[in-house]
mmCIF file of C-alpha atoms in Angstrom:
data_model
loop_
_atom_site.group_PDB
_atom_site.id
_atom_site.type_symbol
_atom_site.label_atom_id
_atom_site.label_comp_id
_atom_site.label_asym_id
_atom_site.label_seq_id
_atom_site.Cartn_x
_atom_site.Cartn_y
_atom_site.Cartn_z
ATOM 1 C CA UNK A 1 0.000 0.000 0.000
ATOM 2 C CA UNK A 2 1.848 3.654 -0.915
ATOM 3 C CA UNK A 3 1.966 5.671 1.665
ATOM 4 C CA UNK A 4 0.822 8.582 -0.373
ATOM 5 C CA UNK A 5 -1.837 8.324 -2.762
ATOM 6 C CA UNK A 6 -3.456 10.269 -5.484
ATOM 7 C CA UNK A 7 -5.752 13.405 -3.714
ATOM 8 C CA UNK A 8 -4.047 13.244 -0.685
ATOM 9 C CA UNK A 9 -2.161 16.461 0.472
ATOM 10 C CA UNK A 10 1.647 17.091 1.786
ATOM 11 C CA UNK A 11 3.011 20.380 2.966
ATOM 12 C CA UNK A 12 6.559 20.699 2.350
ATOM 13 C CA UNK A 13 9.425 23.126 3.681
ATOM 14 C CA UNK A 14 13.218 23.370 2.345
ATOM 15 C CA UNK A 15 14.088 24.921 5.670
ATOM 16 C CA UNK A 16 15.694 21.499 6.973
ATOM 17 C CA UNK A 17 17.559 21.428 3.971
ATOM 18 C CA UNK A 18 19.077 24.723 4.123
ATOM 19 C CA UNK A 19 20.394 23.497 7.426
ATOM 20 C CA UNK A 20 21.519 20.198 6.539
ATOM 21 C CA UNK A 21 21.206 17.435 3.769
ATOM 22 C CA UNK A 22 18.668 15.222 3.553
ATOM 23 C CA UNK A 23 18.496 12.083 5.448
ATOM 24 C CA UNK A 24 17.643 8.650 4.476
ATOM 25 C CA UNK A 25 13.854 8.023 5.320
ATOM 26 C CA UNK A 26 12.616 11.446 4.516
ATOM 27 C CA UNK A 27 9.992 11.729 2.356
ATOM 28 C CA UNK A 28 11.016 14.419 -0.014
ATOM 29 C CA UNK A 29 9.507 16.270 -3.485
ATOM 30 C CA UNK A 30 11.504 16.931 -6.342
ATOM 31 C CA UNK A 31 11.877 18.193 -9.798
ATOM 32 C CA UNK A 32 12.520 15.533 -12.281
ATOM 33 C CA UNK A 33 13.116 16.716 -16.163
ATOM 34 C CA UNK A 34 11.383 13.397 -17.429
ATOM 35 C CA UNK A 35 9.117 12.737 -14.966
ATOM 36 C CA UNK A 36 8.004 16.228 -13.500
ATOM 37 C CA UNK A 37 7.527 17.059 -10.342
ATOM 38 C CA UNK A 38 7.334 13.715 -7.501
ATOM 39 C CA UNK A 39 6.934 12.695 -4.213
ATOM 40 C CA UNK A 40 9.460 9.834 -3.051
ATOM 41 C CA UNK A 41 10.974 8.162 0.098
ATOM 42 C CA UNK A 42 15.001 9.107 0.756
ATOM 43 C CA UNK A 43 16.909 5.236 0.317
ATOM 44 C CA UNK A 44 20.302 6.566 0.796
ATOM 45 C CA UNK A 45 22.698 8.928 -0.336
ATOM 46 C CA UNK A 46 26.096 8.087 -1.769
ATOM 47 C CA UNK A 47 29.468 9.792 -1.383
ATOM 48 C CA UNK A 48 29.258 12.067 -3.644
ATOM 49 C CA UNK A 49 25.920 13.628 -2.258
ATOM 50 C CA UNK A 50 23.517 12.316 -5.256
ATOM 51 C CA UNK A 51 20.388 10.828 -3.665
ATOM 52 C CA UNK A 52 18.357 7.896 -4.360
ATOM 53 C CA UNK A 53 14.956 7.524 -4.062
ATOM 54 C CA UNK A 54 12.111 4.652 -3.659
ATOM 55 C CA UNK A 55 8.562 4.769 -4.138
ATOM 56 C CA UNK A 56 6.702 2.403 -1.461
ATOM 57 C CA UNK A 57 4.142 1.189 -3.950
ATOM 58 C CA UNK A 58 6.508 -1.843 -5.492
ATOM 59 C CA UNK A 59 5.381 -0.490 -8.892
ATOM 60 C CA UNK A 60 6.793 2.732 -8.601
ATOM 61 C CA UNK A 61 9.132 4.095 -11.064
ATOM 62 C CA UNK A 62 11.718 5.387 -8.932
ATOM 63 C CA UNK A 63 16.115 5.167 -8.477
ATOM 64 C CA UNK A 64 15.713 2.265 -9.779
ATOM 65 C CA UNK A 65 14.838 3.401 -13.406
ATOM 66 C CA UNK A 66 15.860 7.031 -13.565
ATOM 67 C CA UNK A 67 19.162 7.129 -11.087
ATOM 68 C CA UNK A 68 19.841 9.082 -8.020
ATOM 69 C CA UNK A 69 18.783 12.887 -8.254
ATOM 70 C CA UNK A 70 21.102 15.756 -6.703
ATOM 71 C CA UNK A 71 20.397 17.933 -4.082
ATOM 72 C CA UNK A 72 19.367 21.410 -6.142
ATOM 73 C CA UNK A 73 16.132 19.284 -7.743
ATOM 74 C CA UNK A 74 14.766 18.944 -4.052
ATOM 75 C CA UNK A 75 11.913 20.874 -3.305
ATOM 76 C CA UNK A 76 11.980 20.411 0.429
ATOM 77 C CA UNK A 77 10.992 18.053 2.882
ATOM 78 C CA UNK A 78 6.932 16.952 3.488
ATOM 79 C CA UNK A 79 6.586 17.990 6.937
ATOM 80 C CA UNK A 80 2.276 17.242 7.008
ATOM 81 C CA UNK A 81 0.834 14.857 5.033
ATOM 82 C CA UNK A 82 -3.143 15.024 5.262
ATOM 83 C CA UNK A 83 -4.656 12.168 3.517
ATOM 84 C CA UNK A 84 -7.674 11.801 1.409
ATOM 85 C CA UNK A 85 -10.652 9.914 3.184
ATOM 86 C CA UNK A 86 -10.691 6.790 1.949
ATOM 87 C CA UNK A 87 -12.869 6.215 -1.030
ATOM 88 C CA UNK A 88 -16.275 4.142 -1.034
ATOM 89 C CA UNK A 89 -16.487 1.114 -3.220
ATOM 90 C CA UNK A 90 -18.542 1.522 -6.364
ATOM 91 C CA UNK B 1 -13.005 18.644 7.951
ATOM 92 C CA UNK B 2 -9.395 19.589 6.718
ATOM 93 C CA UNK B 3 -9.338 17.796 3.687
ATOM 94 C CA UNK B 4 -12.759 19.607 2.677
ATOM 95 C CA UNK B 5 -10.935 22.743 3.607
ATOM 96 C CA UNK B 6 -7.663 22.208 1.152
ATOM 97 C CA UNK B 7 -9.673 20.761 -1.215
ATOM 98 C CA UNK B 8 -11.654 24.049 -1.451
ATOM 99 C CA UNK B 9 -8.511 25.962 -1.730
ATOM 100 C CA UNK B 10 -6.786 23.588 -4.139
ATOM 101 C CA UNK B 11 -9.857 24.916 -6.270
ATOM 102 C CA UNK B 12 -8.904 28.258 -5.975
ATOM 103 C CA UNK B 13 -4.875 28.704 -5.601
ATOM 104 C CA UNK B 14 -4.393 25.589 -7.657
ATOM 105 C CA UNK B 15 -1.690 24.001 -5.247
ATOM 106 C CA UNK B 16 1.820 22.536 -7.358
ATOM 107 C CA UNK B 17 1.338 18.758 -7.906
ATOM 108 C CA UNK B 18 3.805 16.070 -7.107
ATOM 109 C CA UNK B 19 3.399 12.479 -8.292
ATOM 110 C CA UNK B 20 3.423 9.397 -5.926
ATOM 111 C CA UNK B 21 4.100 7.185 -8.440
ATOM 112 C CA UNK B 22 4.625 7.462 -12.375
ATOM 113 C CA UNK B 23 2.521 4.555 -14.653
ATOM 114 C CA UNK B 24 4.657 5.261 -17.355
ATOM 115 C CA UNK B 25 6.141 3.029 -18.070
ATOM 116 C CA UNK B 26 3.239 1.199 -17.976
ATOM 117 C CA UNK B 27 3.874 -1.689 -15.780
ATOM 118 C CA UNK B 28 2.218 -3.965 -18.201
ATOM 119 C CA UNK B 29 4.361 -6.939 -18.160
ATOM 120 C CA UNK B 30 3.307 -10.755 -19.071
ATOM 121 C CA UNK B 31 5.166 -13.309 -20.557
ATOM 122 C CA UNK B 32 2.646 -15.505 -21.979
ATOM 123 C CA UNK B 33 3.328 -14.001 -25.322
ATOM 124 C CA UNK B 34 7.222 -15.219 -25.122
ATOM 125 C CA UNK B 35 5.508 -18.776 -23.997
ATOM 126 C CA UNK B 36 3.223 -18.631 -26.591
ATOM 127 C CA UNK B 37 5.686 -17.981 -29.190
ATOM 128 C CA UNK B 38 7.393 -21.330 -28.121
ATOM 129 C CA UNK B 39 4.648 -23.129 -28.512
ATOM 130 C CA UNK B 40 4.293 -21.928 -31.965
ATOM 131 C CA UNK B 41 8.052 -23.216 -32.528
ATOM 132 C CA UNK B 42 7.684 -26.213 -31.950
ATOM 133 C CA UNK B 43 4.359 -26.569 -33.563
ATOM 134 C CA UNK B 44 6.285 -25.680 -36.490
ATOM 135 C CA UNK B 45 9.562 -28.112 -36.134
ATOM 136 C CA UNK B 46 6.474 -30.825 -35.892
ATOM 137 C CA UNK B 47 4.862 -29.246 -39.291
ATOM 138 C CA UNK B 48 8.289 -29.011 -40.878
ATOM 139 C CA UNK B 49 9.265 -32.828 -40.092
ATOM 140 C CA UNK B 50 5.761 -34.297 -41.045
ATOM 141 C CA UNK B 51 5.705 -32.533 -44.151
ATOM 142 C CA UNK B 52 9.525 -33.644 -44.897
ATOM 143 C CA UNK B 53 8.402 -37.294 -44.247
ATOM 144 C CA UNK B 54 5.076 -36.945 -46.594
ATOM 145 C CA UNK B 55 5.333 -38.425 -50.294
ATOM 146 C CA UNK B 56 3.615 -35.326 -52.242
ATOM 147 C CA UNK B 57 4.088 -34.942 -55.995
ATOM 148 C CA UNK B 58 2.694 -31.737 -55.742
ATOM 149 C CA UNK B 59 6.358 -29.602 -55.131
ATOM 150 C CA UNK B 60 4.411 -26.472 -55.525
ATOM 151 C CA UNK B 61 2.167 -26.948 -52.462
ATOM 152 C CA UNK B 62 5.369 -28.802 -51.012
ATOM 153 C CA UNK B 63 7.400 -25.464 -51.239
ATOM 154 C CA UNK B 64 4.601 -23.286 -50.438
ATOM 155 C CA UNK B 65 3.904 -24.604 -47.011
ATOM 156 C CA UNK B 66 7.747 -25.392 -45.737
ATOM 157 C CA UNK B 67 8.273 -22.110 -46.861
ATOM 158 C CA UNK B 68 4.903 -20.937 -44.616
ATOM 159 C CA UNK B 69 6.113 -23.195 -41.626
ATOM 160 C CA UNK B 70 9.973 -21.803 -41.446
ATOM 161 C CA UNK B 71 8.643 -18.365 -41.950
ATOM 162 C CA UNK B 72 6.338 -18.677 -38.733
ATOM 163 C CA UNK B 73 9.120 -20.651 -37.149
ATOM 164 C CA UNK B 74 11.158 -17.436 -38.183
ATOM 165 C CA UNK B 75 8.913 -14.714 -36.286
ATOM 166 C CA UNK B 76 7.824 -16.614 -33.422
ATOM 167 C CA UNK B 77 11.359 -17.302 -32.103
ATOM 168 C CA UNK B 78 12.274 -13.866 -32.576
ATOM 169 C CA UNK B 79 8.812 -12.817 -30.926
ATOM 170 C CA UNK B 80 9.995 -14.999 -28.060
ATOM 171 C CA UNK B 81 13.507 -13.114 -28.028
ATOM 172 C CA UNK B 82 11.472 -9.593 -27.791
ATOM 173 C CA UNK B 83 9.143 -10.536 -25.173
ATOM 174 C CA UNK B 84 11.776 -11.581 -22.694
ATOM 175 C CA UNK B 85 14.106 -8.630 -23.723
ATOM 176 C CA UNK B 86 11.306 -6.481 -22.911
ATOM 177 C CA UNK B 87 10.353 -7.874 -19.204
ATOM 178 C CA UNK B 88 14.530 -8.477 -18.656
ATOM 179 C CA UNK B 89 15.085 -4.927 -19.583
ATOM 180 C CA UNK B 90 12.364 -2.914 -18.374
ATOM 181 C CA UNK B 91 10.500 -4.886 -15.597
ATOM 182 C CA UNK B 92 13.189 -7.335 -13.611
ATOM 183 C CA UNK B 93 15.672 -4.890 -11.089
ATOM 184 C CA UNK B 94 18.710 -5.487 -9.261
ATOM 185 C CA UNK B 95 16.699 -6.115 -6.321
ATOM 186 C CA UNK B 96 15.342 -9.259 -8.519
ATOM 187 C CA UNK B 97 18.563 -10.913 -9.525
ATOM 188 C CA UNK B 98 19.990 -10.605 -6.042
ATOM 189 C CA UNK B 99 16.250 -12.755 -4.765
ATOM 190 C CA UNK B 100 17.141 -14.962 -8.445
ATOM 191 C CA UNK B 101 20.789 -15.432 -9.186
ATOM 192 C CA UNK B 102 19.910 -17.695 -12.079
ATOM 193 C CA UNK B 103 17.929 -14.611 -13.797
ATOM 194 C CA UNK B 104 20.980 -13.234 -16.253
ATOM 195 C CA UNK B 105 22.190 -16.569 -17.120
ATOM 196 C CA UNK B 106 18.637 -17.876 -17.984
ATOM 197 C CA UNK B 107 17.858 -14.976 -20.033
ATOM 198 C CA UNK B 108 20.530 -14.985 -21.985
ATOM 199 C CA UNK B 109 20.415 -18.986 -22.401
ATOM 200 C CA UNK B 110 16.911 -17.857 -23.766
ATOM 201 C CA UNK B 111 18.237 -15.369 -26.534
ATOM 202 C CA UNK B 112 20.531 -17.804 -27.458
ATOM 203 C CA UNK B 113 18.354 -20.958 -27.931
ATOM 204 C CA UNK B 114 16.191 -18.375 -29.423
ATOM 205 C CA UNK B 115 18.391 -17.891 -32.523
ATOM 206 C CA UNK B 116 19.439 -21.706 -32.242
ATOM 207 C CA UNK B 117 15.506 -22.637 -32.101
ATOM 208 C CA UNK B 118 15.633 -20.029 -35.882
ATOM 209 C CA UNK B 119 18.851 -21.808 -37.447
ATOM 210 C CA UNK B 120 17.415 -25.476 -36.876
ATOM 211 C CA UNK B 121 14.218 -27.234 -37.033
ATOM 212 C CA UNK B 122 15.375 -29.426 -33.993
ATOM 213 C CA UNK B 123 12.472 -29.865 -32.074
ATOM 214 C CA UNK B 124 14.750 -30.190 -29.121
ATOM 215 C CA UNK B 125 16.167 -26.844 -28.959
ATOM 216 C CA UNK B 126 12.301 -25.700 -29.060
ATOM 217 C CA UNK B 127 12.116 -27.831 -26.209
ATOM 218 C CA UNK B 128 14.672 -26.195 -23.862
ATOM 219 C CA UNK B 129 14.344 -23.070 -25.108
ATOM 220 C CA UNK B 130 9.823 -23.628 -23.626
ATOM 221 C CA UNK B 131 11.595 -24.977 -20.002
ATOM 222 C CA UNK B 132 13.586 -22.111 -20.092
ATOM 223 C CA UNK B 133 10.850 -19.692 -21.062
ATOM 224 C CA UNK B 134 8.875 -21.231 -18.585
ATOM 225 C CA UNK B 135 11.359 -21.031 -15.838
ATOM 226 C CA UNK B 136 11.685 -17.426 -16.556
ATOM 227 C CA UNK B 137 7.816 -17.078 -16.474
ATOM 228 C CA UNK B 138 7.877 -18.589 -13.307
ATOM 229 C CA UNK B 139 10.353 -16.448 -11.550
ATOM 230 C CA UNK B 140 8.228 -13.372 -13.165
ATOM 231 C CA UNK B 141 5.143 -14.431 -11.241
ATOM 232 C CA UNK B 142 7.140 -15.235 -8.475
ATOM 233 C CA UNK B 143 8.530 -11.338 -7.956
ATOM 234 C CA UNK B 144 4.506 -10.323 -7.853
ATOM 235 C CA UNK B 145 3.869 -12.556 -5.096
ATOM 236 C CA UNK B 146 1.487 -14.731 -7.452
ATOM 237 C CA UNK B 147 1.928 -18.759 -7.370
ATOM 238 C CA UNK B 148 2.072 -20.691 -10.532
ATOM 239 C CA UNK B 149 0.907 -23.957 -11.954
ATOM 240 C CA UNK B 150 2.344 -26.078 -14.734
ATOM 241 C CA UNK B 151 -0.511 -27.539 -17.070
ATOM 242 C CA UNK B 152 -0.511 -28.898 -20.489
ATOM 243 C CA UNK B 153 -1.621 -26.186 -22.817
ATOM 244 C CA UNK B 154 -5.332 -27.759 -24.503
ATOM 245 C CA UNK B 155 -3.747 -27.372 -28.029
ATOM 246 C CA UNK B 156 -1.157 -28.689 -30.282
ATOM 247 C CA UNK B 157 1.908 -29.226 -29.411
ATOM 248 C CA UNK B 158 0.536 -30.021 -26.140
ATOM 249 C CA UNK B 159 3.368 -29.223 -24.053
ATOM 250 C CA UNK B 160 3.454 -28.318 -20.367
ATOM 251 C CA UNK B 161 3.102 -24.021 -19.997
ATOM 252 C CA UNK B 162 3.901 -22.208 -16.721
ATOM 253 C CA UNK B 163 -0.082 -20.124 -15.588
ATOM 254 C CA UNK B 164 -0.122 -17.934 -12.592
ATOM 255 C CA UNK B 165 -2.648 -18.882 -10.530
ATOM 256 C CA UNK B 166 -4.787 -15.955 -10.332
#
């Protein structure tokens, strides 16, 4: 089940970032020049600073297929996420 | 309720939208084709050798369907070949291979009794080149978390096809 889903709200702030890089486990929007602007979970970061990211729906395009992303394409940091209510069947 | 609220105002100031998830690529991913293209192989070896062991006088009907049955035999292999090139290269991640070791050797044993199962009619190679299809069918199924079940498929050539159990 992804922890974010379509209609749901997230209220993001690059103030932690200014302070500090971003942290494995931090759910983080970006800029991507294919795939636009996304939402993803922080896997890890490498040496060099680039930062990989993972999608927690297993389908999710993600690191995986389009690399790690560097720090200037992050947005900032979701610090609220309010969901959608769920949705009736039918 | 909140969400009531910011949907309201999503209305108005038109917040910036970020995406989960991306379905494009479009996660569409089955290899029944590539097993079905097999099949079709070695339909075709059995064609080819049953029409090689006929007595016809007619050479023009001979020559017109050898030439039909190695044509098939032609575009299904290489069907096959795509199919699995497609799910190796776009669906199957490192994360796979590390769960399946086997995975790179298999597919590449499968594009290469692909072009063997094109250069010969040797119903044989068809043979290994369906287990190996169907081994790689079965470790697909496996990654989604859906069981599979061997049967024999209800057509000629009658040979044993890997079906997720759905």
């Amino acid at each position: 089940m992804p922890e974010i889903r379509e209609g749901d709200f997230v209220l993001i702030s690059d103030i932690p970032f200014r302070l500090r890089t971003v942290r494995a486990g931090e759910i983080i929007v970006f800029r991507h020049r294919v795939y636009g602007t996304m939402v993803k979970k922080v896997q890890r970061l490498d040496a060099a600073g680039q930062i990989y990211v993972t999608g927690t729906n297993p389908e999710s395009v993600d690191s995986r297929e389009f690399g790690s992303i560097s720090s200037d394409q992050v947005l900032g940091k979701v610090i609220w996420h309010i969901r959608a209510p769920a949705r009736r069947a039918g | 309720m909140l969400y009531t609220f910011l949907t309201k105002l999503d209305r108005i100031f038109h917040f910036p939208r970020a995406r989960a998830h991306c379905d494009i690529p479009c996660g569409i991913y089955d290899p029944h084709l590539a097993q079905l293209a097999v099949l079709t192989v070695i339909r075709m070896d059995d064609l080819i050798a049953d029409l090689a062991k006929a007595e016809t006088t007619d050479k023009v009907a001979y020559h017109n369907s050898m030439t039909r049955y190695i044509a098939i035999k032609e575009e299904h292999a290489e069907l096959c070949k795509r199919e699995v090139r497609v799910i190796w290269g776009d669906y199957f991640k490192q994360e796979h291979v590390d769960k399946f070791p086997e995975l790179p050797n298999l597919t590449h044993k499968i594009f290469q009794l692909g072009s063997k199962a094109r250069q010969t009619a040797d119903r044989e190679v068809a043979m290994q080149l369906l287990e190996a299809v169907n081994r790689f069918a079965e470790i697909y199924w496996e990654t989604k978390g859906i069981a599979t079940k061997r049967v024999k498929a209800p057509y000629k050539p009658s040979e044993e096809v890997v079906y997720p159990v759905l």
